[in-house]
Short mmCIF file of C-alpha atoms and ligand atoms in Angstrom, two decimals:
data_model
loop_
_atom_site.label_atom_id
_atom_site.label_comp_id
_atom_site.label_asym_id
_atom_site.label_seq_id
_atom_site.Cartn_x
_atom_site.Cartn_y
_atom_site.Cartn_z
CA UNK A 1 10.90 30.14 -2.93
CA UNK A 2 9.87 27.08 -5.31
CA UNK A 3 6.32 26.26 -5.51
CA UNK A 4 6.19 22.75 -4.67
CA UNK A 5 2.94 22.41 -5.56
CA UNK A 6 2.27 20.42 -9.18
CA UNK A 7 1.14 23.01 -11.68
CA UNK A 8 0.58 20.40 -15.05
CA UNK A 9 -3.09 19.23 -15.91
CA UNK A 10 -2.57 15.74 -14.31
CA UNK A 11 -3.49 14.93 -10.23
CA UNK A 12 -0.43 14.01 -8.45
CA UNK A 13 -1.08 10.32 -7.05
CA UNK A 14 0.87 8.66 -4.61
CA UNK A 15 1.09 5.42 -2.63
CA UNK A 16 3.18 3.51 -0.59
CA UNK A 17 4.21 -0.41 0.48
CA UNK A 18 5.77 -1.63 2.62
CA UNK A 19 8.84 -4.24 1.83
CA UNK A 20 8.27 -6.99 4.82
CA UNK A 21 7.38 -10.36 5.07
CA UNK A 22 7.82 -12.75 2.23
CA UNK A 23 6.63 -10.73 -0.83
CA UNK A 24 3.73 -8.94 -1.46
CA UNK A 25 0.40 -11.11 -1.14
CA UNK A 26 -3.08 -10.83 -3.13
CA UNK A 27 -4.74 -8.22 -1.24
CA UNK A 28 -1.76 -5.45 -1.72
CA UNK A 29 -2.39 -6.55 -5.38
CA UNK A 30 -6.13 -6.05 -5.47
CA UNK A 31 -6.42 -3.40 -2.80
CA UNK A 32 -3.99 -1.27 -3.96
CA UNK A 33 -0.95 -1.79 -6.28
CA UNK A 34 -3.56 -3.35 -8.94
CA UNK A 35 -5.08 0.46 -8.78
CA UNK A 36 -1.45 1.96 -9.46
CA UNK A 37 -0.97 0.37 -12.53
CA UNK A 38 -4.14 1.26 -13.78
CA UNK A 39 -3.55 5.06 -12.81
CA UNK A 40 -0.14 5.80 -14.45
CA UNK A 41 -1.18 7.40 -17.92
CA UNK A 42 -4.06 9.84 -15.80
CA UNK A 43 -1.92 10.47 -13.06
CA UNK A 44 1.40 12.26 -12.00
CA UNK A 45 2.04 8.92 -9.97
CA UNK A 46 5.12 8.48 -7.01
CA UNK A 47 4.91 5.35 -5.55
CA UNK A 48 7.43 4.40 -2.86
CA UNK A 49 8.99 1.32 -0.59
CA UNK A 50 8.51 2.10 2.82
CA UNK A 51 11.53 0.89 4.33
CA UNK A 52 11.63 3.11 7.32
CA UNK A 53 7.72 1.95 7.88
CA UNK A 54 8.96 -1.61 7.40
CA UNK A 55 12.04 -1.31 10.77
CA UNK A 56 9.02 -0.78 13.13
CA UNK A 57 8.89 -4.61 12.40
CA UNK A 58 12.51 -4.56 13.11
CA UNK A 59 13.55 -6.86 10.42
CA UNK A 60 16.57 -8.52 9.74
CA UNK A 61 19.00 -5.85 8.02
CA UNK A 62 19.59 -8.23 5.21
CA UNK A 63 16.53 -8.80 4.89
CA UNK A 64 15.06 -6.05 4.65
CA UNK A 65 18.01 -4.30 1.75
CA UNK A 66 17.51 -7.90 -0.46
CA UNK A 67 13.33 -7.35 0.14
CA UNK A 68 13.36 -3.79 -0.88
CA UNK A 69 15.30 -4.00 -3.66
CA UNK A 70 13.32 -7.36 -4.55
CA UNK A 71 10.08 -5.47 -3.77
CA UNK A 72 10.99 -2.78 -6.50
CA UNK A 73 11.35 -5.98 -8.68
CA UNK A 74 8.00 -6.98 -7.72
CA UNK A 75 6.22 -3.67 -7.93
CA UNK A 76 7.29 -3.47 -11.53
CA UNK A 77 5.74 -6.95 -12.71
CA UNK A 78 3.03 -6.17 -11.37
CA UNK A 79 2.53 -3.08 -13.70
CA UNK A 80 4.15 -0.16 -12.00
CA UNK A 81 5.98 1.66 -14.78
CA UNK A 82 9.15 3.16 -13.76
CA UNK A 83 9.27 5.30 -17.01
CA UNK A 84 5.57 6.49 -16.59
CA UNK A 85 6.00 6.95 -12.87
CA UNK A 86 8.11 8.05 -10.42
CA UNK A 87 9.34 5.08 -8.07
CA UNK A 88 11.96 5.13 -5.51
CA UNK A 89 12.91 3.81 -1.80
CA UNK A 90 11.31 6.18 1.31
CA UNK A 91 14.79 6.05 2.84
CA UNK A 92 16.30 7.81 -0.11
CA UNK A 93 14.51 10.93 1.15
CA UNK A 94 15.67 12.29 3.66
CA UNK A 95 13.33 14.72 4.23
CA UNK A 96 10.82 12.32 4.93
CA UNK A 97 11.70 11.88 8.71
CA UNK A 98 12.47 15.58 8.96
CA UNK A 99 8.73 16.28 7.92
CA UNK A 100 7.57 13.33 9.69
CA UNK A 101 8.86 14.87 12.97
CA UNK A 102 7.26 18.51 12.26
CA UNK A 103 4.14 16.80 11.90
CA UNK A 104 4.77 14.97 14.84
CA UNK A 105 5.03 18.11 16.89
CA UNK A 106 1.17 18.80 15.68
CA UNK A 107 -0.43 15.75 16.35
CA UNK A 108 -2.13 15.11 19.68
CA UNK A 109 -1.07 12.05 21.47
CA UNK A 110 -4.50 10.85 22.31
CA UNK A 111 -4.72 11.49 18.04
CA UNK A 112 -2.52 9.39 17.58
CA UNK A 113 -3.44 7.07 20.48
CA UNK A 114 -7.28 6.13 18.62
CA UNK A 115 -4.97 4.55 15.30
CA UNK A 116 -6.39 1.43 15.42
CA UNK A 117 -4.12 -0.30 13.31
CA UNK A 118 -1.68 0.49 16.45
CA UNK A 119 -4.12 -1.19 18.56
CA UNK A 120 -4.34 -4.05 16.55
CA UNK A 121 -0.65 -4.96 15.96
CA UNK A 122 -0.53 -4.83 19.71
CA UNK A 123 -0.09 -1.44 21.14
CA UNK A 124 -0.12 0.30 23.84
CA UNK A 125 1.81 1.91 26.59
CA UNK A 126 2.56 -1.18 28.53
CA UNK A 127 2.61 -3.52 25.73
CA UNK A 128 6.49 -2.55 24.70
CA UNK A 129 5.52 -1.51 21.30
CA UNK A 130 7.81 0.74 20.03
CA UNK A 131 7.66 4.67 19.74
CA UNK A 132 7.89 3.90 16.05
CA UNK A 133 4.92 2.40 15.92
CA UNK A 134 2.99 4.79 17.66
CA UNK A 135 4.26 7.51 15.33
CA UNK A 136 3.75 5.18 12.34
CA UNK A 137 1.04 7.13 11.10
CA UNK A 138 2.74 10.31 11.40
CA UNK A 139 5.64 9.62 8.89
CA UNK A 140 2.99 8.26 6.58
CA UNK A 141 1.00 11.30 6.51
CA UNK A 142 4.38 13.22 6.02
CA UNK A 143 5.59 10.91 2.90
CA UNK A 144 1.63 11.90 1.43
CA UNK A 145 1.95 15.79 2.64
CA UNK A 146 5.71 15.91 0.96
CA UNK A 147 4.24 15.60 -2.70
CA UNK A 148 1.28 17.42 -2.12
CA UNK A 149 -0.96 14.06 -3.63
CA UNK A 150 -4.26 14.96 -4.43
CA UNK A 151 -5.41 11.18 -4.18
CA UNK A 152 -3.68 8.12 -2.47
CA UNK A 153 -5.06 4.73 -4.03
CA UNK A 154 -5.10 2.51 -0.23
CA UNK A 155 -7.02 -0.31 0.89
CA UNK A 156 -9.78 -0.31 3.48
CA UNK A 157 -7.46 -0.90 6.32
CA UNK A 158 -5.44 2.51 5.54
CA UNK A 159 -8.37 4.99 5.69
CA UNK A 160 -8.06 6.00 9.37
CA UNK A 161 -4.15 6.74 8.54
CA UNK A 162 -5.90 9.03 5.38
CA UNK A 163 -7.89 11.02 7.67
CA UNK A 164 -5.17 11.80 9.92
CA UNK A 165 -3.09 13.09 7.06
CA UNK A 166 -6.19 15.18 6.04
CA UNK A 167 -6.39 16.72 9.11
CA UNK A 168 -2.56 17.63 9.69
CA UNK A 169 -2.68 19.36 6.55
CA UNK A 170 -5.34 20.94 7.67
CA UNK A 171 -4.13 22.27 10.80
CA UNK A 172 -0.60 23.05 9.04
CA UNK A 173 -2.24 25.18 6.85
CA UNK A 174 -4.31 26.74 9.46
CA UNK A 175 -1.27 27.51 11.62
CA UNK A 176 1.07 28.68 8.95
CA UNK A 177 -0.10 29.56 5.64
CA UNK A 178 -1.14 27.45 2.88
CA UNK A 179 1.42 24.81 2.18
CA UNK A 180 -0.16 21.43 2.07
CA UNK A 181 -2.90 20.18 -0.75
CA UNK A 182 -5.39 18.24 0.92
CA UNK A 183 -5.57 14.91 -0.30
CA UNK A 184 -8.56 12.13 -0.44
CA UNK A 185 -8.27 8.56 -0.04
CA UNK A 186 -9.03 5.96 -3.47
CA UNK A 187 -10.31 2.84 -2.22
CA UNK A 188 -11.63 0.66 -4.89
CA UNK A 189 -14.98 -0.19 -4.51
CA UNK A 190 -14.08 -3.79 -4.34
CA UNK A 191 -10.96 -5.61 -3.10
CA UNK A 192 -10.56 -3.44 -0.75
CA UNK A 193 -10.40 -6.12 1.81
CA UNK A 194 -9.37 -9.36 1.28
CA UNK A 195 -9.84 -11.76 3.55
CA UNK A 196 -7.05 -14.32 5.20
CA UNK A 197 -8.21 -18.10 3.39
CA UNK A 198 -7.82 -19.64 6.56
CA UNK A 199 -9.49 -17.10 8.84
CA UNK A 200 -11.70 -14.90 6.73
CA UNK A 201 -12.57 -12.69 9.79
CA UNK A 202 -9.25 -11.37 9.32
CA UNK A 203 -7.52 -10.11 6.35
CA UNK A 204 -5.16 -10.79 4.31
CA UNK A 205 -1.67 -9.83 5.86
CA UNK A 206 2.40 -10.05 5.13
CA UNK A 207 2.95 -10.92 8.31
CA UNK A 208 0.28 -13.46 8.79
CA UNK A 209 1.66 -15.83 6.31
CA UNK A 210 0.54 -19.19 6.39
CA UNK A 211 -1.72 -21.08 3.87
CA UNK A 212 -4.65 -18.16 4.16
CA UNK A 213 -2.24 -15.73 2.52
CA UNK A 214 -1.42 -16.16 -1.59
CA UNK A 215 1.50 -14.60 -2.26
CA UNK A 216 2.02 -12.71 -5.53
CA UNK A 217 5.02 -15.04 -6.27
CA UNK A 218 3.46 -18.36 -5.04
CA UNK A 219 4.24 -20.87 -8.03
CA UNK A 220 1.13 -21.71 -9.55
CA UNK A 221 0.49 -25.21 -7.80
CA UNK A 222 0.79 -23.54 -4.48
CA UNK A 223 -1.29 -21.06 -5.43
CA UNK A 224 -4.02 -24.07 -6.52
CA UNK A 225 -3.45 -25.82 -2.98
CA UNK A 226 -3.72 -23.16 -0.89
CA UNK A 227 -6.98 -22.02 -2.64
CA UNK A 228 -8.38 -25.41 -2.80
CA UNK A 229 -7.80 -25.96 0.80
CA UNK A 230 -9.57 -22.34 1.73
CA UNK A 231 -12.05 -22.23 4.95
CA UNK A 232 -15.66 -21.99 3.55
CA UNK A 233 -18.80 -22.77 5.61
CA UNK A 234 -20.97 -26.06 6.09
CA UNK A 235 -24.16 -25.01 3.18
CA UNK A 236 -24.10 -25.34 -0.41
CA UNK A 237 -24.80 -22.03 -1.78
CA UNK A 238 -22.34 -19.90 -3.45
CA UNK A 239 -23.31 -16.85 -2.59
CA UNK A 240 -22.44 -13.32 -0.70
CA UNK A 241 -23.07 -13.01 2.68
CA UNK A 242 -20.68 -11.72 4.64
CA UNK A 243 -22.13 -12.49 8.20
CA UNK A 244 -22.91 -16.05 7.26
CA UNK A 245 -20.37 -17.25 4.67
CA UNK A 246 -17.23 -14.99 5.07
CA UNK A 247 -14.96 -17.29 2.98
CA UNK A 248 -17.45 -17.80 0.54
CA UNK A 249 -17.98 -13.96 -0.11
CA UNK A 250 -13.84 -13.56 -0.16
CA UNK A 251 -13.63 -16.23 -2.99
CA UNK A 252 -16.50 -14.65 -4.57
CA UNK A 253 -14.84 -11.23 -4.43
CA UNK A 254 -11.81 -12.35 -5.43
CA UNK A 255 -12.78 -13.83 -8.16
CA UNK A 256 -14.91 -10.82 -9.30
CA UNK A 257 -12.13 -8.32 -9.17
CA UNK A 258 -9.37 -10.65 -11.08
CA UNK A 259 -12.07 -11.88 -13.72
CA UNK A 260 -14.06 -8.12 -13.95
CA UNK A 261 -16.95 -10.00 -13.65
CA UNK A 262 -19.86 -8.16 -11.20
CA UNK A 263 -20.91 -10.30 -8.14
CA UNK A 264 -24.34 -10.86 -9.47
CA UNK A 265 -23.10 -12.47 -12.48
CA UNK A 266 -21.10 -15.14 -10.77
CA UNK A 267 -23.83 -15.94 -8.05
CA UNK A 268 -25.82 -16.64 -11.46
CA UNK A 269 -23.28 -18.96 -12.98
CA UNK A 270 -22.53 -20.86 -9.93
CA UNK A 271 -26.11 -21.86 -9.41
CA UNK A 272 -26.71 -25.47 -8.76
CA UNK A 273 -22.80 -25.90 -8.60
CA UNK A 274 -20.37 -26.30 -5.06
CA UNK A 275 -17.65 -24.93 -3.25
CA UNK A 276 -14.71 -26.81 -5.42
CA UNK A 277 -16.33 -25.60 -8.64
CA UNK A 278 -15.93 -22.20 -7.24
CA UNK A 279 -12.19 -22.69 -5.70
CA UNK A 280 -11.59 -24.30 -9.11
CA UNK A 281 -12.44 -21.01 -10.90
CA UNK A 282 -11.08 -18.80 -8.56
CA UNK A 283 -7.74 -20.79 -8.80
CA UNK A 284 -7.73 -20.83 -12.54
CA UNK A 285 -8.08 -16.54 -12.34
CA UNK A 286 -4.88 -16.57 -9.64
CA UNK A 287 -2.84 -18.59 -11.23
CA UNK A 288 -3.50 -16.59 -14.71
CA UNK A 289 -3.36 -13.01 -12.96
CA UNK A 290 0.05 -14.04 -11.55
CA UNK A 291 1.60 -16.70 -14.17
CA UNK A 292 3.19 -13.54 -16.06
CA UNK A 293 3.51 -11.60 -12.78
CA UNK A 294 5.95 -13.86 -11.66
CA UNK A 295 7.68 -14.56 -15.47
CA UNK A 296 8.50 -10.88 -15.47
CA UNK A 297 9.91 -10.89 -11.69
CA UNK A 298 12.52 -13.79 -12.24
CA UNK A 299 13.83 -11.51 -15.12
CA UNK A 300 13.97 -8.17 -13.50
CA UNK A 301 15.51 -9.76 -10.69
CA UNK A 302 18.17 -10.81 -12.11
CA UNK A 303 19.59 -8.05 -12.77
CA UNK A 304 20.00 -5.98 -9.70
CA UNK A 305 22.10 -2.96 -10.75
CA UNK A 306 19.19 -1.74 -13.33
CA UNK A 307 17.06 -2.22 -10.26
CA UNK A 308 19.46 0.25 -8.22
CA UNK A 309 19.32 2.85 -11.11
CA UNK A 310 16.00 2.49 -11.66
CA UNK A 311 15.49 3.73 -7.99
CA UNK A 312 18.22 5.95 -8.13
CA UNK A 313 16.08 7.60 -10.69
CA UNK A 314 13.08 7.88 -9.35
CA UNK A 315 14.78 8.95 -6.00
CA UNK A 316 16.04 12.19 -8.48
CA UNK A 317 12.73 13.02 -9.60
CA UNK A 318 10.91 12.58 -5.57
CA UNK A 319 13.91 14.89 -4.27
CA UNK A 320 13.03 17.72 -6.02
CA UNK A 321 9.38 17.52 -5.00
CA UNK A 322 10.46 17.01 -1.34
CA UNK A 323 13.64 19.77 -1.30
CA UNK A 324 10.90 22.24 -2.56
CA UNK A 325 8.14 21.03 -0.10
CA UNK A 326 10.73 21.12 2.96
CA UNK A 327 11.97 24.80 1.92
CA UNK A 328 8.26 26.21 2.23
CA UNK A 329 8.03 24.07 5.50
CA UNK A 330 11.10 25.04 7.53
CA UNK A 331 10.55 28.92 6.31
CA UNK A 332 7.07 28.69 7.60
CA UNK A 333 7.36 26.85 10.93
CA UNK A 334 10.49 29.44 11.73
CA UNK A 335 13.41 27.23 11.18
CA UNK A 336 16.32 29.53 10.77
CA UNK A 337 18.31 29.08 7.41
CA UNK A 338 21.36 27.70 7.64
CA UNK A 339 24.04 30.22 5.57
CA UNK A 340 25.39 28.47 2.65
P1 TYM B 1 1.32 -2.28 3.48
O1 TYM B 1 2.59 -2.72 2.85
O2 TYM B 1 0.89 -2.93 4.73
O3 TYM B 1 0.13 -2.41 2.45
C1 TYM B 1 0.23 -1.90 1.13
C2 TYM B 1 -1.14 -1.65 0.56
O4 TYM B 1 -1.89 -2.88 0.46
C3 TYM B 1 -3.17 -2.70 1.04
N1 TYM B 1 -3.60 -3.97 1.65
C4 TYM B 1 -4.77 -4.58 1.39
N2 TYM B 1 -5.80 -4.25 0.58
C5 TYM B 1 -6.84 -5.12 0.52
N3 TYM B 1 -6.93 -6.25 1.23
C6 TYM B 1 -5.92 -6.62 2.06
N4 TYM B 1 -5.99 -7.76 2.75
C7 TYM B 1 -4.77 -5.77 2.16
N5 TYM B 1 -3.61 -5.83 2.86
C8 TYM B 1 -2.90 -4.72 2.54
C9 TYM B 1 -2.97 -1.61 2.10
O5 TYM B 1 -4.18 -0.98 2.43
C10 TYM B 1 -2.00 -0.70 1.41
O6 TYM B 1 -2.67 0.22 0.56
N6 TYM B 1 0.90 2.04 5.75
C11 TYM B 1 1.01 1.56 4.35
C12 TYM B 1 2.36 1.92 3.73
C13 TYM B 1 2.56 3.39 3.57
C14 TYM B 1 1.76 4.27 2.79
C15 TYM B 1 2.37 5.58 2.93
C16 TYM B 1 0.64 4.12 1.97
C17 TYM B 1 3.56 4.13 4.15
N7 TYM B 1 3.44 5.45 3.77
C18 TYM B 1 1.84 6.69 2.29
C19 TYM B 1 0.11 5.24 1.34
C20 TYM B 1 0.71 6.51 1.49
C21 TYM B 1 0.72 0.07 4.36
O7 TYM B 1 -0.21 -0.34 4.94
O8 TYM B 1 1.54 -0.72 3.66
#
């Protein structure tokens, strides 16, 4: 049997997205794909579209092949290096929903019940959510298990999904032998969770939309309005407090973790200024994190057929991992082998 386990000196990383909505938005950037980029030369990196993930929407089928092939687009202006990194399509893998339904078979259903981001999107067993939602977090813990990732670079909102995955490895391993590495969640320390603009009790989301969400691809102006017009509070003070100025403390950290500039620092230089010096500022970061962002997208868009090979590619290089994974699995769990 193949060891499917990575045996060079650097951690194996992975991380997934999700191709739905409009594009990706400012908190997948911050909270997460901002963290890939950064990771790629340290790292034995697979990041992935997760287009089954994305049907439990159940999105338009031509929708959802132009997004995902648009999202690849996307990923890569935003820094993800396809020759550094391995980056391919979820759906490409087969074995994905073949581990996703082992693991299903050891997770409890009151486990899998206490998911809050089920709750939240609106489930529960008279609500006429779907069974793929409820298993959601089941076929993410498999696409993490399949390339034994030592570290998964999420934002806040994914943790809970993180700690199930820890402990079905666990209890796989337990059962049947040492097959799965354990992996640990990276959330940055901050932008982690950014906030909606219009509703900063929420956060940011795809499918929220709407003026509170920036999009990656937003062109610059829109980017400026949408900022400008952000909810803030009725005082004066720039400053953090979450409890009493939410959107305050969102343009605050927003503007911290695109300008690398610590929290204290800007409460210092804002002093004695307003609100629309600060959405000013924080506009002028957005439109200058994103301004080449979005230069780079319009050309690798263009050309669709690289974008194909390019995930043809990386769908070589994650099928190897996941061909040797599944053969320790199906040996271990008792899956007869089929004769050649
Ligand atoms: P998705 O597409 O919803 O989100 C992608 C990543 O963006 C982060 N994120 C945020 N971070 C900070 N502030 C926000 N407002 C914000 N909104 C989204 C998410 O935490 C996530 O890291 N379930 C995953 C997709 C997935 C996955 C996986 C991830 C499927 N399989 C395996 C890791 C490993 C998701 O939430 O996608």
């Amino acid at each position: 049997m193949s060891e499917p386990r990575p045996s060079g000196p650097r951690p194996r990383v992975l991380s997934g997205i999700r191709p739905t909505g409009a594009g990706f938005q400012l908190g997948n950037y911050l909270g997460a794909v901002r963290h890939w980029a950064a990771m790629q030369d340290e790292a034995d990196c697979f990041f992935f579209l997760a287009d089954l993930h994305a049907l439990t929407d159940v999105p338009d089928p031509a929708h959802l092949r132009a997004r995902t092939r648009e999202s690849a687009a996307e990923l890569l202006a935003m820094g993800v290096d396809p020759a550094r990194s391995t980056v391919f399509a979820q759906s490409h893998i087969r074995e994905h929903a073949e581990l996703g339904w082992i693991l299903g078979c050891l997770t409890g259903f009151g486990e899998a019940s206490r998911m809050t981001q089920f709750k939240d999107k609106g489930g529960s067993s008279s609500s006429g959510a779907s069974v793929g939602l409820f298993t959601y977090p089941v076929l993410q813990a498999a696409d993490i298990l399949m390339y034994q990732a030592a570290s998964v670079p999420i934002g806040e909102d994914q943790r809970q999904h993180l700690e199930l995955t820890r402990d079905l490895a666990q209890r796989f391993n337990a059962r049947y032998g040492d097959t799965f590495a354990v992996p640990g969640p990276y959330v940055g320390k901050d932008g982690a969770r950014i906030k909606d603009l219009q509703d900063p009790t929420r956060k940011m989301s795809k499918s929220i939309g709407g003026n509170g969400t920036l999009w990656v691809l937003d062109a610059p102006e829109v980017l400026t309005k949408k900022i400008k017009s952000a909810v803030t509070d009725t005082g004066r003070e720039v400053r953090v407090d979450i409890a009493e100025k939410a959107g305050v403390s969102n343009l605050l950290t927003i503007l911290s973790v695109v300008t690398e500039r610590p929290l204290d620092a800007l409460e210092a230089d804002f002093a004695g200024k307003g609100y629309g010096d600060l959405k000013g500022a924080v506009a002028e970061a957005v439109v200058a994190e994103f301004a080449p962002v979005r230069k780079r997208y319009a050309e690798l868009v263009a050309d669709p057929a690289e974008l194909d090979r390019l995930l043809a590619v990386g769908a070589g290089r994650a099928r190897e991992v996941a061909v040797a994974t599944m053969a320790a699995v199906r040996e271990r769990v008792g899956l007869l082998a089929p004769q050649p």
